[in-house]
Amino acid sequence: MKDFNYYAPTEVVFGERSEEQVAALVKKYGGTKVLVHYGGMSAVRSGLLDKICGLLDEGGVPFVKLGGVVPNPRLSLAREGIELCRREDIDFILAVGGGSVIDSAKCIAYGVCMEGDVWDLYLGKAEAPATMLPVASVLTIPAAGSEMSEASVITNEEGDVKLGYSNNLSRPKFAIMNPRRTFTLPPYQTAAGVTDMMMHTMERYFTLDSDMDLTTDLAEAVLRRMKAAVFDVLKNPEDYRQRAQIMWGGSIAHNGLTGCGIHDDWATHQLEHELSGMFDVTHGAGLAAVWPSWARYVLSDLTDGPAIHATRLSRFVRFAVNVMDVPNDFADPDGTAQKGIEAMERFYHAIGMPINIKELIGRDITDEEIKEMTRKCSRDYTATCGAFKVLKADDMEAIYRMARG
Ligand code: NZQ
Ligand code: ZN
């Protein structure tokens, strides 16, 4: 069994009255002057931004505001935020929003404490920082899991390059989660969010390690619960109970719990980041467009030998039976596995997600675009991705071609 460290230091403050604690929490974690960072209009329209600012005022916590974070958050705004924080002597960043706002906040928090250019961290050119400003969030969309994760993903508009950087320092100090705030999510964002959190679980579930049974059990519980809850909230967006399952599920899916004792994969994520980097699509929808092709490619691969193929096959069968409710045909494990992938495609369509790139971007992807994504995903043909099946540039290109639709 793989040894592991499990580190999830974020204080989760969950429930209908959770926002009321915001000023006390900022002070508890050492904030004396706050950057309130937010996205487009959703937090303004819902009154959440005003409420949070009012509560900080009442609690005697000075703050400045910086809005305008867009999905697939941009480096240019983070750079603006770094300058603003230095000018205003900010020592704490509060993200009011989703993964994009939280990731932008993390990028700013690194940059303020760095001598050089923050983008060098994402390029892997800078040394890991010794310190950064503390970050916390008031979460408005369960999806990316950034409210508890060590990752941030930033898009540099110059070249449409989307890169992630991970460091335990950036795990947020606290996450305020009020499921009621997610009632206003459009169906597409709700479904893309659930797709993303399920994929965070699946990136860990599809592993060649099989001895940490509890991790696998937990992953299946998360997947089954999210799969059921999403239909309830699409039918009734104000279903507090099911919104709560999804909100907590998004954090559990990406705070490391479903990855203890196993080697995780992340190939679908890396393949997808090139799609959202190039076409500015919603991350969760991009994952749905890639996963079925990744799954079929990996399942049919025989190049790593019969033992590894058998291990992969048994994992796909287990997924089909335990998660997708496919009857187990013991005489035809490959057929059972294939039915699991087909069931996942039906699920994606049922919640309004695409299952290929054509459905995602609304047109045929060109050969040049596939080659460009392959070049970027393989870091100019120098890097592989994935662990369940290690993908080289040729594999990546083949999967993009299968996924074109
Ligand atoms: O900008 P506003 O107006 O707030 O609208 C947002 C945005 O358009 C809207 N929204 C958010 N809360 C809402 C709401 N609309 C109505 N009511 C609400 N309560 O939803 C849209 C999407 O928001 P965004 O923050 O982009 O969503 P998400 O949380 O899915 O974040 C996506 C980003 O996270 C990255 C993705 O690559 C993508 O850039 N990821 C970050 C990870 C991490 N840091 O650990 C891991 C993930 O795998 C992912 O890569
Ligand atoms: Zn994701």
Short mmCIF file of N, CA, C and O in Angstrom, two decimals, residues 133-237:
data_model
loop_
_atom_site.label_atom_id
_atom_site.label_comp_id
_atom_site.label_asym_id
_atom_site.label_seq_id
_atom_site.Cartn_x
_atom_site.Cartn_y
_atom_site.Cartn_z
N LEU A 133 0.39 35.08 1.39
CA LEU A 133 -0.69 35.62 2.21
C LEU A 133 -1.74 34.53 2.47
O LEU A 133 -1.96 33.67 1.62
N PRO A 134 -2.38 34.56 3.63
CA PRO A 134 -3.46 33.60 3.87
C PRO A 134 -4.67 33.89 2.98
O PRO A 134 -4.98 35.05 2.70
N VAL A 135 -5.31 32.79 2.55
CA VAL A 135 -6.49 32.88 1.67
C VAL A 135 -7.63 32.14 2.36
O VAL A 135 -7.41 31.16 3.06
N ALA A 136 -8.85 32.64 2.15
CA ALA A 136 -10.04 31.91 2.63
C ALA A 136 -11.17 32.18 1.64
O ALA A 136 -11.02 33.02 0.75
N SER A 137 -12.29 31.47 1.80
CA SER A 137 -13.35 31.68 0.81
C SER A 137 -14.74 31.67 1.42
O SER A 137 -14.99 31.05 2.46
N VAL A 138 -15.62 32.39 0.73
CA VAL A 138 -17.07 32.22 0.90
C VAL A 138 -17.50 31.60 -0.41
O VAL A 138 -17.52 32.27 -1.45
N LEU A 139 -17.80 30.32 -0.37
CA LEU A 139 -17.99 29.55 -1.61
C LEU A 139 -19.40 29.75 -2.17
O LEU A 139 -20.37 29.69 -1.43
N THR A 140 -19.48 29.96 -3.50
CA THR A 140 -20.81 30.13 -4.10
C THR A 140 -21.14 29.05 -5.13
O THR A 140 -22.27 28.97 -5.59
N ILE A 141 -20.14 28.26 -5.52
CA ILE A 141 -20.43 27.17 -6.47
C ILE A 141 -19.59 25.95 -6.10
O ILE A 141 -18.36 26.03 -6.05
N PRO A 142 -20.25 24.83 -5.79
CA PRO A 142 -19.48 23.63 -5.49
C PRO A 142 -19.05 22.99 -6.81
O PRO A 142 -19.88 22.68 -7.65
N ALA A 143 -17.74 22.82 -7.00
CA ALA A 143 -17.24 22.29 -8.27
C ALA A 143 -15.76 21.97 -8.16
O ALA A 143 -15.36 20.81 -7.97
N ALA A 144 -14.94 23.02 -8.21
CA ALA A 144 -13.49 22.86 -8.34
C ALA A 144 -12.83 22.29 -7.09
O ALA A 144 -11.75 21.70 -7.16
N GLY A 145 -13.44 22.51 -5.94
CA GLY A 145 -12.85 22.02 -4.69
C GLY A 145 -11.68 22.85 -4.22
O GLY A 145 -10.99 22.49 -3.25
N SER A 146 -11.46 24.00 -4.84
CA SER A 146 -10.32 24.84 -4.47
C SER A 146 -10.43 25.35 -3.03
O SER A 146 -9.43 25.73 -2.43
N GLU A 147 -11.66 25.34 -2.49
CA GLU A 147 -11.85 25.85 -1.11
C GLU A 147 -11.09 25.03 -0.07
O GLU A 147 -10.87 25.49 1.03
N MET A 148 -10.70 23.79 -0.42
CA MET A 148 -9.87 23.01 0.50
C MET A 148 -8.58 22.51 -0.15
O MET A 148 -7.74 21.91 0.53
N SER A 149 -8.43 22.72 -1.45
CA SER A 149 -7.31 22.09 -2.16
C SER A 149 -6.03 22.93 -2.10
O SER A 149 -6.05 24.09 -1.69
N GLU A 150 -4.93 22.30 -2.53
CA GLU A 150 -3.64 22.97 -2.56
C GLU A 150 -3.32 23.51 -3.95
O GLU A 150 -2.23 23.98 -4.22
N ALA A 151 -4.31 23.45 -4.85
CA ALA A 151 -4.05 23.78 -6.25
C ALA A 151 -4.62 25.14 -6.62
O ALA A 151 -5.57 25.63 -6.01
N SER A 152 -4.02 25.76 -7.63
CA SER A 152 -4.66 26.89 -8.31
C SER A 152 -4.32 26.77 -9.78
O SER A 152 -3.23 26.32 -10.14
N VAL A 153 -5.28 27.14 -10.61
CA VAL A 153 -5.13 26.99 -12.06
C VAL A 153 -5.39 28.36 -12.70
O VAL A 153 -6.45 28.95 -12.49
N ILE A 154 -4.40 28.84 -13.45
CA ILE A 154 -4.47 30.21 -13.98
C ILE A 154 -4.24 30.17 -15.49
O ILE A 154 -3.44 29.38 -15.99
N THR A 155 -4.94 31.05 -16.19
CA THR A 155 -4.77 31.15 -17.65
C THR A 155 -4.01 32.42 -17.98
O THR A 155 -4.40 33.52 -17.58
N ASN A 156 -2.91 32.25 -18.72
CA ASN A 156 -2.16 33.39 -19.22
C ASN A 156 -2.69 33.70 -20.61
O ASN A 156 -2.58 32.88 -21.53
N GLU A 157 -3.31 34.88 -20.75
CA GLU A 157 -3.94 35.24 -22.03
C GLU A 157 -2.93 35.25 -23.16
O GLU A 157 -3.29 35.04 -24.31
N GLU A 158 -1.67 35.52 -22.84
CA GLU A 158 -0.66 35.50 -23.90
C GLU A 158 -0.36 34.04 -24.24
O GLU A 158 0.33 33.35 -23.52
N GLY A 159 -0.95 33.56 -25.31
CA GLY A 159 -0.73 32.17 -25.73
C GLY A 159 -1.81 31.23 -25.25
O GLY A 159 -1.72 30.02 -25.49
N ASP A 160 -2.83 31.75 -24.55
CA ASP A 160 -3.91 30.90 -24.03
C ASP A 160 -3.37 29.68 -23.31
O ASP A 160 -3.77 28.54 -23.55
N VAL A 161 -2.44 29.90 -22.40
CA VAL A 161 -1.83 28.79 -21.69
C VAL A 161 -2.46 28.70 -20.30
O VAL A 161 -2.43 29.67 -19.53
N LYS A 162 -3.02 27.52 -20.00
CA LYS A 162 -3.67 27.31 -18.69
C LYS A 162 -2.81 26.34 -17.89
O LYS A 162 -2.62 25.20 -18.31
N LEU A 163 -2.30 26.80 -16.75
CA LEU A 163 -1.40 25.95 -15.97
C LEU A 163 -1.80 25.95 -14.49
O LEU A 163 -2.28 26.95 -13.96
N GLY A 164 -1.55 24.82 -13.85
CA GLY A 164 -1.82 24.71 -12.42
C GLY A 164 -0.54 24.75 -11.62
O GLY A 164 0.54 24.40 -12.12
N TYR A 165 -0.66 25.20 -10.38
CA TYR A 165 0.46 25.13 -9.45
C TYR A 165 -0.09 24.65 -8.10
O TYR A 165 -1.13 25.13 -7.65
N SER A 166 0.59 23.70 -7.49
CA SER A 166 0.12 23.13 -6.23
C SER A 166 1.13 23.32 -5.12
O SER A 166 2.33 23.10 -5.33
N ASN A 167 0.64 23.72 -3.97
CA ASN A 167 1.50 23.91 -2.80
C ASN A 167 0.59 23.90 -1.57
O ASN A 167 -0.41 24.62 -1.54
N ASN A 168 0.95 23.08 -0.57
CA ASN A 168 0.11 22.98 0.63
C ASN A 168 -0.09 24.31 1.35
O ASN A 168 -1.06 24.49 2.07
N LEU A 169 0.87 25.24 1.15
CA LEU A 169 0.73 26.57 1.77
C LEU A 169 -0.58 27.24 1.38
O LEU A 169 -1.11 28.06 2.12
N SER A 170 -1.05 26.91 0.18
CA SER A 170 -2.21 27.65 -0.35
C SER A 170 -3.54 27.05 0.07
O SER A 170 -4.59 27.55 -0.32
N ARG A 171 -3.51 25.99 0.88
CA ARG A 171 -4.81 25.47 1.33
C ARG A 171 -5.50 26.55 2.16
O ARG A 171 -4.90 27.08 3.11
N PRO A 172 -6.73 26.90 1.80
CA PRO A 172 -7.39 28.02 2.47
C PRO A 172 -7.55 27.81 3.98
O PRO A 172 -7.67 26.69 4.47
N LYS A 173 -7.54 28.94 4.69
CA LYS A 173 -7.66 28.89 6.15
C LYS A 173 -9.06 28.45 6.56
O LYS A 173 -9.21 27.71 7.51
N PHE A 174 -10.05 29.01 5.89
CA PHE A 174 -11.42 28.58 6.19
C PHE A 174 -12.26 28.64 4.91
O PHE A 174 -11.89 29.33 3.94
N ALA A 175 -13.35 27.89 4.93
CA ALA A 175 -14.31 27.91 3.82
C ALA A 175 -15.70 28.04 4.41
O ALA A 175 -16.12 27.19 5.20
N ILE A 176 -16.36 29.14 4.05
CA ILE A 176 -17.74 29.34 4.49
C ILE A 176 -18.65 28.79 3.39
O ILE A 176 -18.54 29.18 2.23
N MET A 177 -19.50 27.84 3.77
CA MET A 177 -20.34 27.18 2.76
C MET A 177 -21.80 27.21 3.19
O MET A 177 -22.18 26.52 4.14
N ASN A 178 -22.57 28.02 2.50
CA ASN A 178 -24.00 28.09 2.73
C ASN A 178 -24.72 27.56 1.49
O ASN A 178 -24.76 28.23 0.47
N PRO A 179 -25.28 26.34 1.59
CA PRO A 179 -25.90 25.75 0.40
C PRO A 179 -26.95 26.64 -0.25
O PRO A 179 -27.17 26.59 -1.44
N ARG A 180 -27.61 27.49 0.58
CA ARG A 180 -28.64 28.38 0.05
C ARG A 180 -28.07 29.30 -1.04
O ARG A 180 -28.77 29.69 -1.97
N ARG A 181 -26.79 29.64 -0.93
CA ARG A 181 -26.15 30.53 -1.92
C ARG A 181 -26.02 29.87 -3.28
O ARG A 181 -25.72 30.54 -4.27
N THR A 182 -26.22 28.56 -3.34
CA THR A 182 -26.06 27.88 -4.63
C THR A 182 -27.40 27.70 -5.36
O THR A 182 -27.44 27.17 -6.46
N PHE A 183 -28.51 28.20 -4.73
CA PHE A 183 -29.83 28.08 -5.37
C PHE A 183 -29.87 28.80 -6.71
O PHE A 183 -30.63 28.45 -7.60
N THR A 184 -29.07 29.87 -6.84
CA THR A 184 -29.13 30.71 -8.05
C THR A 184 -28.27 30.17 -9.19
O THR A 184 -28.22 30.78 -10.26
N LEU A 185 -27.57 29.06 -8.97
CA LEU A 185 -26.70 28.53 -10.03
C LEU A 185 -27.52 28.10 -11.24
O LEU A 185 -28.48 27.35 -11.09
N PRO A 186 -27.12 28.51 -12.44
CA PRO A 186 -27.81 28.01 -13.63
C PRO A 186 -27.61 26.50 -13.75
O PRO A 186 -26.60 25.96 -13.27
N PRO A 187 -28.55 25.79 -14.42
CA PRO A 187 -28.44 24.33 -14.55
C PRO A 187 -27.10 23.88 -15.13
O PRO A 187 -26.52 22.88 -14.68
N TYR A 188 -26.61 24.61 -16.12
CA TYR A 188 -25.36 24.20 -16.77
C TYR A 188 -24.19 24.23 -15.79
O TYR A 188 -23.37 23.32 -15.73
N GLN A 189 -24.13 25.29 -14.97
CA GLN A 189 -23.04 25.40 -13.99
C GLN A 189 -23.21 24.36 -12.88
O GLN A 189 -22.23 23.80 -12.38
N THR A 190 -24.46 24.09 -12.51
CA THR A 190 -24.72 23.06 -11.50
C THR A 190 -24.19 21.71 -12.01
O THR A 190 -23.47 20.99 -11.30
N ALA A 191 -24.56 21.38 -13.25
CA ALA A 191 -24.18 20.08 -13.82
C ALA A 191 -22.66 20.01 -14.06
O ALA A 191 -22.03 18.98 -13.79
N ALA A 192 -22.09 21.10 -14.54
CA ALA A 192 -20.63 21.10 -14.78
C ALA A 192 -19.88 20.96 -13.46
O ALA A 192 -18.84 20.31 -13.39
N GLY A 193 -20.42 21.57 -12.41
CA GLY A 193 -19.79 21.47 -11.10
C GLY A 193 -19.81 20.04 -10.59
O GLY A 193 -18.80 19.53 -10.10
N VAL A 194 -20.95 19.37 -10.72
CA VAL A 194 -21.05 17.98 -10.28
C VAL A 194 -20.13 17.10 -11.13
O VAL A 194 -19.47 16.18 -10.61
N THR A 195 -20.07 17.37 -12.42
CA THR A 195 -19.17 16.61 -13.30
C THR A 195 -17.74 16.76 -12.83
O THR A 195 -16.97 15.79 -12.77
N ASP A 196 -17.35 17.98 -12.48
CA ASP A 196 -15.97 18.23 -12.04
C ASP A 196 -15.67 17.48 -10.74
O ASP A 196 -14.66 16.78 -10.62
N MET A 197 -16.59 17.57 -9.77
CA MET A 197 -16.28 16.90 -8.48
C MET A 197 -16.28 15.38 -8.64
O MET A 197 -15.47 14.69 -8.03
N MET A 198 -17.17 14.87 -9.51
CA MET A 198 -17.13 13.42 -9.76
C MET A 198 -15.81 13.04 -10.42
O MET A 198 -15.22 12.01 -10.10
N MET A 199 -15.35 13.91 -11.32
CA MET A 199 -14.08 13.59 -11.99
C MET A 199 -12.90 13.67 -11.01
O MET A 199 -11.95 12.88 -11.11
N HIS A 200 -12.96 14.59 -10.05
CA HIS A 200 -11.89 14.63 -9.03
C HIS A 200 -11.83 13.30 -8.28
O HIS A 200 -10.76 12.85 -7.88
N THR A 201 -13.00 12.70 -8.09
CA THR A 201 -13.04 11.40 -7.43
C THR A 201 -12.55 10.29 -8.38
O THR A 201 -11.79 9.41 -7.98
N MET A 202 -12.98 10.38 -9.63
CA MET A 202 -12.60 9.33 -10.60
C MET A 202 -11.12 9.37 -10.96
O MET A 202 -10.52 8.33 -11.26
N GLU A 203 -10.53 10.55 -10.93
CA GLU A 203 -9.08 10.64 -11.22
C GLU A 203 -8.29 9.84 -10.18
O GLU A 203 -7.17 9.42 -10.42
N ARG A 204 -8.90 9.65 -9.00
CA ARG A 204 -8.24 8.87 -7.94
C ARG A 204 -8.73 7.42 -7.94
O ARG A 204 -8.00 6.52 -7.56
N TYR A 205 -9.99 7.25 -8.33
CA TYR A 205 -10.60 5.90 -8.32
C TYR A 205 -9.95 4.99 -9.35
O TYR A 205 -9.74 3.80 -9.10
N PHE A 206 -9.63 5.56 -10.53
CA PHE A 206 -9.00 4.75 -11.58
C PHE A 206 -7.50 4.70 -11.30
O PHE A 206 -6.73 5.55 -11.75
N THR A 207 -7.13 3.71 -10.50
CA THR A 207 -5.76 3.55 -10.04
C THR A 207 -5.37 2.08 -10.19
O THR A 207 -6.24 1.20 -10.17
N LEU A 208 -4.09 1.84 -10.33
CA LEU A 208 -3.63 0.44 -10.41
C LEU A 208 -3.50 -0.17 -9.02
O LEU A 208 -3.34 -1.38 -8.88
N ASP A 209 -3.52 0.67 -7.97
CA ASP A 209 -3.42 0.17 -6.59
C ASP A 209 -4.80 -0.31 -6.14
O ASP A 209 -5.78 0.36 -6.37
N SER A 210 -4.81 -1.44 -5.47
CA SER A 210 -6.13 -1.93 -5.07
C SER A 210 -6.21 -2.28 -3.60
O SER A 210 -7.18 -2.87 -3.15
N ASP A 211 -5.18 -1.90 -2.82
CA ASP A 211 -5.21 -2.40 -1.44
C ASP A 211 -5.78 -1.42 -0.42
O ASP A 211 -5.97 -1.80 0.72
N MET A 212 -6.09 -0.17 -0.80
CA MET A 212 -6.73 0.72 0.17
C MET A 212 -8.24 0.70 -0.08
O MET A 212 -8.81 1.59 -0.72
N ASP A 213 -8.88 -0.36 0.42
CA ASP A 213 -10.29 -0.60 0.12
C ASP A 213 -11.19 0.54 0.60
O ASP A 213 -12.16 0.91 -0.05
N LEU A 214 -10.85 1.10 1.78
CA LEU A 214 -11.71 2.14 2.33
C LEU A 214 -11.74 3.37 1.41
O LEU A 214 -12.79 4.00 1.24
N THR A 215 -10.60 3.68 0.81
CA THR A 215 -10.55 4.81 -0.12
C THR A 215 -11.49 4.55 -1.30
O THR A 215 -12.23 5.45 -1.72
N THR A 216 -11.47 3.34 -1.80
CA THR A 216 -12.35 3.00 -2.93
C THR A 216 -13.82 3.06 -2.50
O THR A 216 -14.67 3.58 -3.24
N ASP A 217 -14.12 2.55 -1.30
CA ASP A 217 -15.51 2.61 -0.80
C ASP A 217 -15.98 4.06 -0.69
O ASP A 217 -17.10 4.39 -1.07
N LEU A 218 -15.13 4.92 -0.13
CA LEU A 218 -15.50 6.32 0.03
C LEU A 218 -15.75 6.97 -1.34
O LEU A 218 -16.70 7.72 -1.52
N ALA A 219 -14.87 6.66 -2.28
CA ALA A 219 -15.01 7.25 -3.62
C ALA A 219 -16.36 6.83 -4.23
O ALA A 219 -17.07 7.66 -4.81
N GLU A 220 -16.71 5.56 -4.08
CA GLU A 220 -17.98 5.10 -4.66
C GLU A 220 -19.16 5.78 -3.99
O GLU A 220 -20.15 6.13 -4.65
N ALA A 221 -19.06 5.99 -2.69
CA ALA A 221 -20.15 6.67 -1.98
C ALA A 221 -20.31 8.10 -2.50
O ALA A 221 -21.42 8.57 -2.74
N VAL A 222 -19.19 8.80 -2.69
CA VAL A 222 -19.25 10.18 -3.20
C VAL A 222 -19.87 10.17 -4.60
O VAL A 222 -20.79 10.95 -4.91
N LEU A 223 -19.40 9.26 -5.46
CA LEU A 223 -19.89 9.24 -6.85
C LEU A 223 -21.39 8.94 -6.90
O LEU A 223 -22.15 9.61 -7.60
N ARG A 224 -21.82 7.95 -6.13
CA ARG A 224 -23.24 7.58 -6.17
C ARG A 224 -24.11 8.71 -5.62
O ARG A 224 -25.16 9.02 -6.18
N ARG A 225 -23.67 9.32 -4.55
CA ARG A 225 -24.47 10.40 -3.94
C ARG A 225 -24.56 11.61 -4.88
O ARG A 225 -25.62 12.20 -5.06
N MET A 226 -23.44 11.99 -5.52
CA MET A 226 -23.47 13.15 -6.42
C MET A 226 -24.35 12.86 -7.63
O MET A 226 -25.10 13.72 -8.09
N LYS A 227 -24.25 11.65 -8.13
CA LYS A 227 -25.00 11.24 -9.31
C LYS A 227 -26.51 11.32 -9.04
O LYS A 227 -27.28 11.70 -9.90
N ALA A 228 -26.91 10.99 -7.84
CA ALA A 228 -28.34 11.05 -7.50
C ALA A 228 -28.77 12.48 -7.20
O ALA A 228 -29.81 12.94 -7.68
N ALA A 229 -27.96 13.20 -6.43
CA ALA A 229 -28.38 14.53 -5.96
C ALA A 229 -28.53 15.52 -7.11
O ALA A 229 -29.38 16.41 -7.06
N VAL A 230 -27.71 15.36 -8.16
CA VAL A 230 -27.75 16.37 -9.22
C VAL A 230 -29.13 16.40 -9.89
O VAL A 230 -29.63 17.48 -10.24
N PHE A 231 -29.79 15.26 -10.02
CA PHE A 231 -31.11 15.28 -10.66
C PHE A 231 -32.13 16.02 -9.78
O PHE A 231 -32.99 16.73 -10.28
N ASP A 232 -31.99 15.85 -8.47
CA ASP A 232 -32.92 16.54 -7.56
C ASP A 232 -32.77 18.05 -7.67
O ASP A 232 -33.76 18.78 -7.70
N VAL A 233 -31.53 18.54 -7.74
CA VAL A 233 -31.37 20.00 -7.76
C VAL A 233 -31.66 20.58 -9.15
O VAL A 233 -32.04 21.74 -9.27
N LEU A 234 -31.48 19.77 -10.19
CA LEU A 234 -31.85 20.27 -11.52
C LEU A 234 -33.38 20.40 -11.60
O LEU A 234 -33.90 21.30 -12.23
N LYS A 235 -34.08 19.49 -10.92
CA LYS A 235 -35.55 19.56 -10.89
C LYS A 235 -36.00 20.69 -9.97
O LYS A 235 -36.88 21.47 -10.31
N ASN A 236 -35.40 20.76 -8.81
CA ASN A 236 -35.78 21.78 -7.85
C ASN A 236 -34.52 22.49 -7.34
O ASN A 236 -33.90 22.04 -6.37
N PRO A 237 -34.16 23.62 -7.97
CA PRO A 237 -32.90 24.30 -7.61
C PRO A 237 -32.84 24.75 -6.15
O PRO A 237 -31.76 25.04 -5.64
#
